Amino acid sequence: MKGEPELFNEIDLDKYESLKEAPENEPERQYYYMAKCRELIGLIEKKKGRKLTVYNLVVGCQMNAKDSEKIQGILTQIGFEKTDAEETADMVIYNTCTVRENANLKVYGRLGYLNSLKRERPDMLIAMCGCMMQEKHVVDTIKEKYRFVDIVFGTYNIYKTAELLYLRLTGGNMVIDIWNENKGIVEELPAVREYPFKSGVNIMYGCNNFCTYCIVPYVRGRERSRSIENILEEVRSAVAAGYKEITLLGQNVDSYGKDFLRNHEEEKLLSVSSAVGEGFTEALKAEPFAALLKAVDQVPGVERVHFMTSHPRDMSEEVIRTVAQGTHLCEHFHVALQSGSSRILKAMNRGYTRERFLALVKTIRKYIPQAAITTDIIVGFPGETDEDFAETCSLVEEVGFDSAFTFIYSKRSGTPAARMQDQIPDDVKHARLQKLMDVQNRQSLCINRKLVGQTVEVMAEGPTEKHPETWNGRTRGNKLVLWQQNHTVKSADSSEKTIHSEEGSSLPIRPGQLVQIKIESAQTWLVKGTRIN
Ligand code: SAM
Ligand code: SF4
């Protein structure tokens, strides 16, 4: 359930309003532009006699979702109100994804729609940002065919949203600002978190792996870890604000901190060692990610800690042991398999074999027999034969993943795989995807059925949209659970009414609360049960 947007790290902008020039240093420079934009937006508000609204669409992975929280934080600080009504919004911003081609095509489709909106309301603002904008041909197309777009920026400079908006409001022309590399991580910006009880926390940006099919390293740059101090600070402040569940985010979380060690910047890892106990310094040097997990586990008030994505090549036994010994570290591993064929894994530049992946799963199960293991798989990579594909299906059956994101290989220009011979025909790719989904769905149902009769800890998320008496939540393994719940809601006139369900629990409930649910039935994507506490 999404809550009312709440602004974190609110900045006192008043003192920046009177400055004559923008400071050089970040984040002060951005505070200055936020103050300037607030002034301009205030004037437009006065003229219109109402607050201005922004429709903020995010496509793609959790990194993009996290970036959009920051963009929304900046826009909220400036004075925009978030809206779900794109057709009447004063500003529309799309945070785009380019991992697969169909995401790109959808954006072009929506730009056509935005053009029709802008013809009716020429003063609306349109901004495009994110991974797709890091591709030169995309920006060229926007410049040529979509002249009505106001602001275009990429993945490295989202923290400059206010500065770019100011340029557009005071300039008049389309503002384009695309960087080809990261020029430093800017902390201490406002953010609006999407959910009232769970939050993602970036631990690193970018990726060094260059899997041959993947565009991420080209559009998000090389790996850059955040300092452990900044990460812990963000976790502490999220917990203080009532957040119970933290997901540590990175393209390859297992390589967290290794860039500091490579670049002789150990101080960024070691600066908080005294706060986390004896021996921590050595642990950080040896296994930065495992040590980070331990430190986050110890933050008072944190209830659940997830992390994603894990790379099978880099995940260590120490990380698994740490999860097994942790208190709040959830027994859930999202380890991206991609293919069950060692030959294809090699062509993908993944750095492990089928056998090594199976050995990793064995190690996870040795320490944590009940661990939930989820994955990502691509079908139809260039040169994938029926035999290679059969190996993927057999591995899926052997492992028994709780769930899997399955993708059809999508050719991304500029990546090595796009130039490979033996591209697989579309009909073959589609047939393989369907077959793999059937195999995985059977597995998921089978695993979910084993939960029937068990009582599981669930973090309540909120009522489902269609049936308010049905609540949903997630297990520690991230499985979706539904149950009946009587609860009180506020209607539009602010009067309160209780929604009753025959067999629903009448115990009080709020999003983020941990409840015990006895599982009674299972489906492929979810399980259902009764609340018992
Ligand atoms: N860093 C993560 C990892 O390696 O597991 C995943 C990041 S990527 C945004 C999410 C997933 O998209 C990948 O795990 C992969 O399965 C899929 N993906 C990436 N490039 C793709 C492509 N060209 N075609 C199809 N799927 C792709
Ligand atoms: Fe892409 Fe591979 Fe990096 Fe994941 S690890 S983001 S799939 S290059």
XYZ file of C-alpha atoms and ligand atoms in Angstrom:
568
model
C 0.000 0.000 0.000
C 1.293 3.428 -0.889
C 0.958 6.014 1.833
C 0.570 9.743 1.807
C 3.819 11.115 0.391
C 5.996 12.440 3.197
C 9.018 14.681 2.726
C 12.307 13.600 4.318
C 15.421 15.690 4.830
C 13.354 18.835 4.432
C 15.699 21.762 3.761
C 15.278 25.241 5.202
C 15.386 27.158 1.933
C 14.787 30.659 3.317
C 18.463 31.448 3.785
C 19.242 30.529 0.163
C 16.544 32.796 -1.251
C 18.490 35.999 -0.616
C 21.773 34.751 -2.162
C 22.772 36.735 -5.253
C 24.631 33.873 -6.926
C 24.451 30.107 -6.938
C 27.065 28.543 -4.617
C 29.657 26.317 -6.329
C 29.441 23.554 -3.744
C 26.884 20.778 -3.682
C 24.333 20.312 -2.221
C 24.149 24.038 -1.333
C 23.985 24.906 -5.027
C 20.853 22.785 -5.368
C 19.311 24.299 -2.227
C 19.804 27.687 -3.900
C 18.009 26.517 -7.071
C 15.226 24.916 -5.025
C 14.699 28.268 -3.313
C 14.680 30.087 -6.680
C 12.235 27.590 -8.201
C 10.006 27.835 -5.117
C 9.771 31.575 -5.699
C 8.858 31.165 -9.383
C 6.396 28.351 -8.732
C 4.840 30.503 -5.956
C 4.157 33.246 -8.503
C 2.501 30.797 -10.921
C 0.457 29.380 -8.031
C -0.805 32.860 -7.189
C -1.823 33.473 -10.769
C -3.624 30.128 -11.021
C -5.053 30.340 -7.514
C -4.015 26.761 -6.674
C -1.029 24.519 -5.987
C 0.827 23.113 -9.012
C 0.805 19.350 -9.493
C 3.383 16.883 -10.803
C 2.814 13.443 -12.300
C 5.929 11.394 -11.708
C 6.065 8.156 -13.707
C 8.786 5.646 -12.989
C 9.541 2.671 -15.203
C 12.110 -0.049 -14.563
C 14.035 -1.318 -11.596
C 14.303 -0.362 -7.933
C 17.189 1.994 -8.739
C 14.868 4.086 -10.886
C 12.172 3.959 -8.213
C 14.696 5.231 -5.693
C 15.838 8.018 -8.064
C 12.224 9.084 -8.543
C 11.794 9.384 -4.772
C 14.649 11.894 -4.816
C 13.217 13.787 -7.802
C 9.831 13.906 -6.075
C 11.539 15.111 -2.885
C 13.080 18.046 -4.749
C 9.807 18.912 -6.509
C 7.805 18.662 -3.267
C 10.311 20.941 -1.570
C 9.830 23.428 -4.409
C 6.057 23.381 -3.918
C 4.629 20.821 -6.337
C 1.926 18.430 -5.159
C 2.099 14.848 -6.375
C -0.833 13.730 -8.531
C -1.990 10.538 -10.247
C -3.855 12.564 -12.875
C -1.423 12.860 -15.756
C -3.972 14.550 -18.017
C -4.321 17.586 -15.728
C -0.813 17.725 -14.206
C 1.180 20.969 -14.469
C 4.382 18.966 -14.796
C 4.897 15.431 -16.103
C 8.177 13.657 -15.520
C 9.094 10.218 -16.867
C 11.992 8.324 -15.329
C 12.752 5.877 -18.134
C 14.266 2.378 -18.432
C 16.186 0.996 -21.376
C 17.089 -2.518 -20.206
C 14.698 -3.987 -22.769
C 13.608 -2.459 -26.040
C 9.864 -2.606 -25.394
C 10.317 -0.153 -22.488
C 11.791 2.324 -25.024
C 8.954 1.824 -27.475
C 6.397 2.500 -24.748
C 8.069 5.826 -23.936
C 7.838 6.972 -27.564
C 4.171 5.930 -27.528
C 3.516 8.005 -24.416
C 5.374 10.997 -25.826
C 2.747 11.103 -28.577
C 0.061 11.276 -25.903
C 1.942 14.018 -24.017
C 2.125 16.018 -27.224
C -1.668 15.995 -27.429
C -1.885 17.171 -23.780
C 0.599 19.942 -24.380
C -1.302 21.203 -27.413
C -4.295 21.760 -25.136
C -2.239 23.202 -22.256
C 0.958 24.750 -23.654
C 2.184 25.837 -20.199
C 2.495 22.295 -18.884
C 6.090 21.135 -18.306
C 7.421 17.827 -19.620
C 10.666 16.304 -18.336
C 12.322 13.049 -19.414
C 15.124 11.466 -17.420
C 16.727 8.131 -16.515
C 18.538 5.349 -18.354
C 16.996 5.780 -21.791
C 18.162 9.399 -21.916
C 21.772 8.228 -21.573
C 21.541 6.874 -25.138
C 22.612 9.441 -27.711
C 20.186 8.295 -30.400
C 17.262 8.768 -27.988
C 18.184 12.354 -27.171
C 18.751 13.044 -30.894
C 15.258 11.707 -31.624
C 13.708 13.861 -28.896
C 15.520 16.941 -30.223
C 14.302 16.217 -33.710
C 10.800 14.808 -33.296
C 9.587 15.764 -29.839
C 10.467 19.435 -29.630
C 7.715 20.038 -27.052
C 9.738 18.275 -24.302
C 11.029 20.887 -21.821
C 13.816 19.149 -19.885
C 15.983 16.105 -20.652
C 18.488 14.691 -18.184
C 20.114 11.358 -17.429
C 21.027 9.092 -14.536
C 24.072 10.900 -13.134
C 22.521 14.307 -12.495
C 19.055 13.712 -11.085
C 20.161 15.688 -8.045
C 20.153 18.749 -10.344
C 16.403 18.572 -11.032
C 15.830 22.016 -9.452
C 18.704 23.666 -11.340
C 17.469 22.331 -14.687
C 13.891 23.326 -13.926
C 15.083 26.834 -13.051
C 16.947 27.076 -16.353
C 13.804 26.055 -18.230
C 11.540 28.431 -16.305
C 13.854 31.375 -16.900
C 15.222 30.442 -20.340
C 12.548 29.307 -22.694
C 14.370 26.640 -24.704
C 14.461 22.881 -24.216
C 17.068 22.176 -21.500
C 19.233 19.110 -22.159
C 21.856 18.009 -19.660
C 23.348 14.565 -20.181
C 26.576 13.501 -18.494
C 28.694 10.587 -19.611
C 30.100 9.820 -16.221
C 29.423 10.185 -12.571
C 30.969 13.276 -11.009
C 30.412 12.337 -7.385
C 27.530 11.209 -5.192
C 25.523 14.107 -3.760
C 23.920 13.306 -0.402
C 21.556 15.303 1.798
C 18.822 16.028 -0.684
C 15.138 15.855 0.171
C 13.217 12.674 -0.758
C 9.626 11.478 -0.760
C 9.383 7.795 0.059
C 6.671 5.839 -1.733
C 5.617 3.564 1.125
C 5.094 4.494 4.763
C 6.786 1.424 6.239
C 9.393 0.089 3.772
C 12.166 1.843 1.993
C 15.008 1.080 -0.397
C 18.450 2.412 0.471
C 21.105 2.612 -2.254
C 24.380 1.140 -1.111
C 26.088 1.563 -4.475
C 25.494 2.859 -7.973
C 26.497 1.543 -11.400
C 27.976 -1.787 -12.413
C 31.365 -3.105 -13.546
C 30.278 -6.443 -14.901
C 29.512 -5.825 -18.551
C 27.331 -8.867 -19.059
C 27.281 -9.022 -22.850
C 23.511 -8.477 -23.162
C 23.198 -5.647 -20.670
C 23.130 -1.897 -21.180
C 23.235 -0.948 -17.481
C 27.019 -0.311 -17.229
C 26.775 2.023 -20.245
C 23.899 4.087 -18.876
C 24.657 3.970 -15.146
C 28.435 3.925 -15.222
C 31.047 2.143 -13.135
C 30.499 0.857 -9.609
C 30.539 3.497 -6.865
C 29.806 2.522 -3.293
C 28.288 4.932 -0.841
C 30.227 5.459 2.338
C 29.099 3.142 5.111
C 28.492 6.176 7.283
C 26.009 7.667 4.810
C 24.220 4.349 4.412
C 23.859 3.832 8.165
C 22.748 7.421 8.585
C 19.990 6.941 6.017
C 18.884 3.664 7.612
C 18.803 5.285 11.067
C 16.773 8.245 9.887
C 14.345 5.988 7.972
C 13.834 3.875 11.091
C 13.395 6.983 13.246
C 10.681 8.093 10.829
C 8.821 4.806 11.359
C 10.199 2.664 8.539
C 10.417 -1.010 9.516
C 11.779 -2.686 6.424
C 14.917 -1.661 4.582
C 16.070 -3.047 1.232
C 19.734 -2.448 0.459
C 19.965 -1.762 -3.267
C 22.754 -2.263 -5.788
C 23.275 -3.956 -9.176
C 25.721 -6.318 -7.507
C 25.477 -5.871 -3.743
C 28.151 -8.493 -3.089
C 30.807 -6.203 -4.499
C 29.857 -3.372 -2.121
C 32.928 -1.500 -0.864
C 35.417 -3.262 -3.102
C 35.882 -0.050 -5.114
C 37.034 1.698 -1.917
C 39.573 -1.042 -1.295
C 40.755 -0.935 -4.918
C 41.062 2.868 -4.862
C 42.771 2.994 -1.440
C 39.826 4.836 0.099
C 39.564 2.568 3.112
C 38.594 5.484 5.329
C 35.150 5.532 3.682
C 34.635 2.004 4.922
C 36.288 2.337 8.263
C 34.986 5.653 9.519
C 32.216 4.102 11.617
C 34.053 1.045 12.861
C 34.047 2.200 16.467
C 30.266 2.483 16.446
C 29.696 -1.126 15.469
C 31.911 -3.106 17.785
C 35.253 -4.783 18.070
C 36.746 -6.556 15.094
C 34.523 -4.622 12.734
C 37.420 -2.931 10.943
C 38.939 -6.285 9.965
C 35.530 -7.623 8.953
C 34.960 -4.602 6.728
C 38.290 -4.986 4.992
C 37.770 -8.692 4.441
C 34.104 -8.751 3.394
C 32.622 -5.261 3.143
C 29.109 -6.357 2.220
C 28.809 -8.963 4.980
C 30.061 -6.371 7.474
C 27.579 -3.809 6.192
C 24.756 -6.342 6.654
C 25.854 -6.889 10.264
C 25.933 -3.154 10.915
C 22.467 -2.569 9.413
C 21.089 -5.537 11.370
C 22.162 -3.785 14.561
C 20.424 -0.467 13.869
C 17.911 -0.177 16.718
C 14.311 -0.368 15.496
C 14.962 -2.013 12.131
C 12.622 -5.016 11.739
C 13.543 -6.478 8.381
C 16.501 -6.112 6.060
C 16.437 -7.313 2.431
C 19.112 -6.831 -0.207
C 19.235 -7.108 -3.976
C 20.594 -8.049 -6.462
C 23.120 -10.765 -5.641
C 25.548 -11.929 -8.299
C 26.224 -15.693 -8.180
C 29.910 -15.109 -8.990
C 30.448 -12.724 -6.080
C 28.148 -13.970 -3.341
C 30.322 -15.371 -0.574
C 29.769 -17.967 2.105
C 30.366 -15.206 4.659
C 27.339 -13.274 3.376
C 25.171 -16.386 3.663
C 26.519 -17.097 7.161
C 25.845 -13.504 8.164
C 22.220 -13.763 7.035
C 21.869 -17.070 8.884
C 23.194 -15.532 12.102
C 21.406 -12.187 11.764
C 18.263 -11.199 13.601
C 16.540 -8.924 11.133
C 18.291 -10.065 7.963
C 15.627 -11.775 5.858
C 16.307 -15.267 4.565
C 15.716 -14.192 1.015
C 18.319 -14.288 -1.749
C 17.607 -12.755 -5.132
C 20.419 -14.410 -7.093
C 20.204 -13.760 -10.821
C 20.799 -16.993 -12.743
C 20.225 -15.743 -16.341
C 20.818 -19.188 -17.924
C 21.240 -22.812 -16.859
C 23.727 -23.544 -19.636
C 27.418 -23.030 -18.844
C 28.082 -22.364 -22.519
C 25.546 -19.524 -22.614
C 26.702 -18.177 -19.228
C 30.179 -17.897 -20.719
C 28.858 -16.059 -23.777
C 26.965 -13.781 -21.385
C 30.221 -13.049 -19.495
C 28.596 -14.004 -16.206
C 31.683 -15.523 -14.621
C 30.175 -18.753 -13.215
C 28.990 -22.107 -14.490
C 25.829 -24.131 -13.981
C 27.708 -26.276 -11.456
C 28.913 -23.279 -9.477
C 25.396 -21.871 -9.319
C 24.085 -25.187 -8.001
C 26.888 -25.284 -5.425
C 25.909 -21.787 -4.264
C 22.295 -22.864 -3.814
C 23.534 -25.860 -1.829
C 25.532 -23.571 0.455
C 22.514 -21.302 1.003
C 20.386 -24.318 1.910
C 23.117 -25.719 4.184
C 23.004 -22.607 6.373
C 19.333 -21.697 5.875
C 17.230 -24.671 4.721
C 14.039 -22.568 4.554
C 15.638 -19.678 2.589
C 13.577 -18.175 -0.227
C 15.583 -18.045 -3.444
C 14.368 -15.940 -6.358
C 16.019 -15.178 -9.658
C 16.114 -13.490 -13.090
C 16.342 -15.576 -16.276
C 16.762 -14.602 -19.915
C 15.605 -16.843 -22.757
C 16.659 -16.574 -26.388
C 20.175 -15.202 -25.868
C 22.038 -15.345 -29.233
C 23.124 -18.884 -30.027
C 20.908 -20.497 -27.366
C 20.071 -23.980 -28.660
C 17.174 -26.216 -27.630
C 19.696 -28.116 -25.501
C 20.888 -24.933 -23.744
C 17.304 -23.975 -23.050
C 16.522 -27.471 -21.746
C 19.418 -27.004 -19.300
C 17.813 -23.806 -18.012
C 14.502 -25.599 -17.471
C 16.162 -28.531 -15.715
C 18.125 -26.197 -13.438
C 14.939 -24.351 -12.540
C 13.382 -27.680 -11.587
C 16.440 -28.762 -9.633
C 16.741 -25.539 -7.607
C 13.065 -24.880 -6.948
C 13.079 -21.076 -7.067
C 10.321 -19.425 -5.084
C 9.746 -17.149 -8.046
C 11.576 -15.895 -11.119
C 11.492 -12.839 -13.338
C 11.700 -14.293 -16.826
C 12.681 -12.170 -19.803
C 12.946 -12.564 -23.542
C 16.418 -11.502 -24.668
C 16.231 -7.992 -26.058
C 18.916 -6.690 -28.390
C 20.455 -3.516 -26.930
C 22.541 -1.539 -29.373
C 26.114 -0.998 -28.261
C 26.300 -4.236 -26.263
C 28.466 -7.163 -27.520
C 25.498 -9.553 -27.716
C 23.731 -7.269 -30.177
C 26.548 -7.965 -32.665
C 26.558 -11.732 -32.126
C 25.552 -14.095 -34.913
C 22.693 -16.553 -34.388
C 20.113 -14.156 -33.027
C 17.110 -16.271 -32.091
C 13.856 -15.757 -34.034
C 11.030 -14.086 -32.101
C 8.637 -17.024 -32.294
C 11.265 -19.340 -30.791
C 11.984 -16.857 -27.984
C 8.287 -16.509 -27.192
C 7.733 -20.267 -27.168
C 10.715 -20.727 -24.820
C 9.478 -18.011 -22.489
C 6.064 -19.656 -22.262
C 7.626 -23.038 -21.563
C 9.930 -21.635 -18.891
C 7.073 -19.774 -17.226
C 5.074 -23.012 -17.112
C 7.991 -24.810 -15.443
C 8.512 -21.983 -12.932
C 4.797 -21.613 -12.167
C 4.573 -25.318 -11.328
C 7.559 -24.878 -8.986
C 6.103 -21.782 -7.321
C 2.766 -23.499 -6.717
C 4.485 -26.561 -5.327
C 6.618 -24.453 -2.921
C 3.624 -22.344 -1.868
C 1.572 -25.495 -1.142
C 4.214 -26.580 1.351
C 3.342 -23.484 3.406
C -0.249 -24.642 3.940
C -0.731 -25.461 7.618
C 2.275 -23.354 8.691
C 2.100 -20.077 10.590
C 4.277 -17.366 9.071
C 5.402 -13.887 10.097
C 3.943 -11.303 7.727
C 4.572 -7.592 7.491
C 1.153 -6.039 6.828
C 1.167 -3.711 3.812
C -2.481 -2.628 3.671
C -5.925 -3.442 2.233
C -6.078 -4.624 -1.358
C -7.464 -2.053 -3.788
C -10.545 -3.997 -4.861
C -11.504 -5.577 -1.514
C -10.671 -3.396 1.498
C -11.531 -6.233 3.886
C -8.729 -8.294 2.307
C -5.287 -7.249 3.530
C -1.993 -8.159 2.003
C 1.512 -8.415 3.346
C 4.834 -10.135 2.769
C 6.691 -12.950 4.482
C 10.391 -12.638 5.278
C 10.927 -14.465 1.966
C 8.934 -11.710 0.192
C 5.963 -13.985 -0.528
C 2.585 -12.286 -0.968
C 0.025 -13.266 1.712
C -3.672 -12.334 1.816
C -6.035 -12.529 4.793
C -9.377 -11.123 5.933
C -9.270 -8.177 8.287
C -11.972 -6.023 9.839
C -10.755 -2.493 10.015
C -11.776 1.117 10.237
C -11.485 3.489 7.313
C -12.126 7.199 6.939
C -14.643 8.049 4.226
C -14.564 11.194 2.104
C -16.640 13.174 4.664
C -14.082 12.135 7.363
C -16.576 9.928 9.235
C -15.183 6.553 10.266
C -16.711 3.230 9.332
C -15.614 -0.303 10.093
C -15.366 -2.745 7.235
C -16.490 -6.156 8.442
C -15.807 -9.509 6.967
C -17.388 -12.695 8.340
C -14.181 -14.510 9.142
C -11.951 -11.411 9.362
C -9.702 -10.691 12.309
C -10.918 -7.798 14.457
C -7.528 -7.138 16.033
C -6.227 -3.667 15.268
C -3.865 -3.365 12.323
C -1.690 -0.809 10.577
C 0.689 -1.001 7.634
C 4.169 -2.097 8.693
C 2.906 -4.204 11.605
C 4.189 -7.769 11.951
C 1.349 -10.293 12.220
C 1.178 -14.084 12.344
C -0.853 -15.706 9.586
C -1.814 -19.384 9.454
C -1.651 -20.357 5.798
C -4.715 -22.214 4.522
C -4.451 -22.220 0.739
C -1.865 -21.648 -1.955
C -1.830 -20.282 -5.486
C 1.039 -19.714 -7.908
C 1.647 -16.078 -6.967
C 0.343 -15.915 -3.391
C -0.898 -17.736 -0.316
C -4.003 -17.050 1.791
C -4.580 -17.548 5.480
C -6.072 -16.374 8.768
C -4.540 -13.965 11.216
C -3.907 -15.558 14.584
C -2.448 -12.715 16.677
N 22.314 -6.416 -11.779
C 21.330 -7.373 -11.745
C 21.943 -8.730 -12.035
O 22.915 -8.863 -12.700
O 21.327 -9.678 -11.664
C 20.160 -7.132 -12.651
C 19.906 -5.820 -13.252
S 18.925 -5.769 -14.706
C 18.260 -4.205 -14.592
C 17.562 -6.824 -14.314
C 17.448 -8.015 -15.201
O 17.123 -7.613 -16.510
C 18.688 -8.838 -15.377
O 18.927 -9.702 -14.309
C 18.406 -9.599 -16.652
O 17.746 -10.803 -16.373
C 17.461 -8.659 -17.376
N 18.092 -8.087 -18.562
C 19.156 -7.269 -18.625
N 19.451 -6.999 -19.908
C 18.564 -7.662 -20.677
C 18.359 -7.797 -22.078
N 19.142 -7.204 -22.967
N 17.320 -8.558 -22.491
C 16.528 -9.176 -21.626
N 16.672 -9.097 -20.302
C 17.682 -8.356 -19.825
Fe 23.656 -5.790 -16.096
Fe 25.228 -7.823 -15.491
Fe 25.570 -5.476 -14.269
Fe 23.439 -6.949 -13.712
S 25.563 -7.516 -13.315
S 23.472 -4.772 -14.150
S 22.969 -7.890 -15.666
S 25.870 -5.914 -16.425
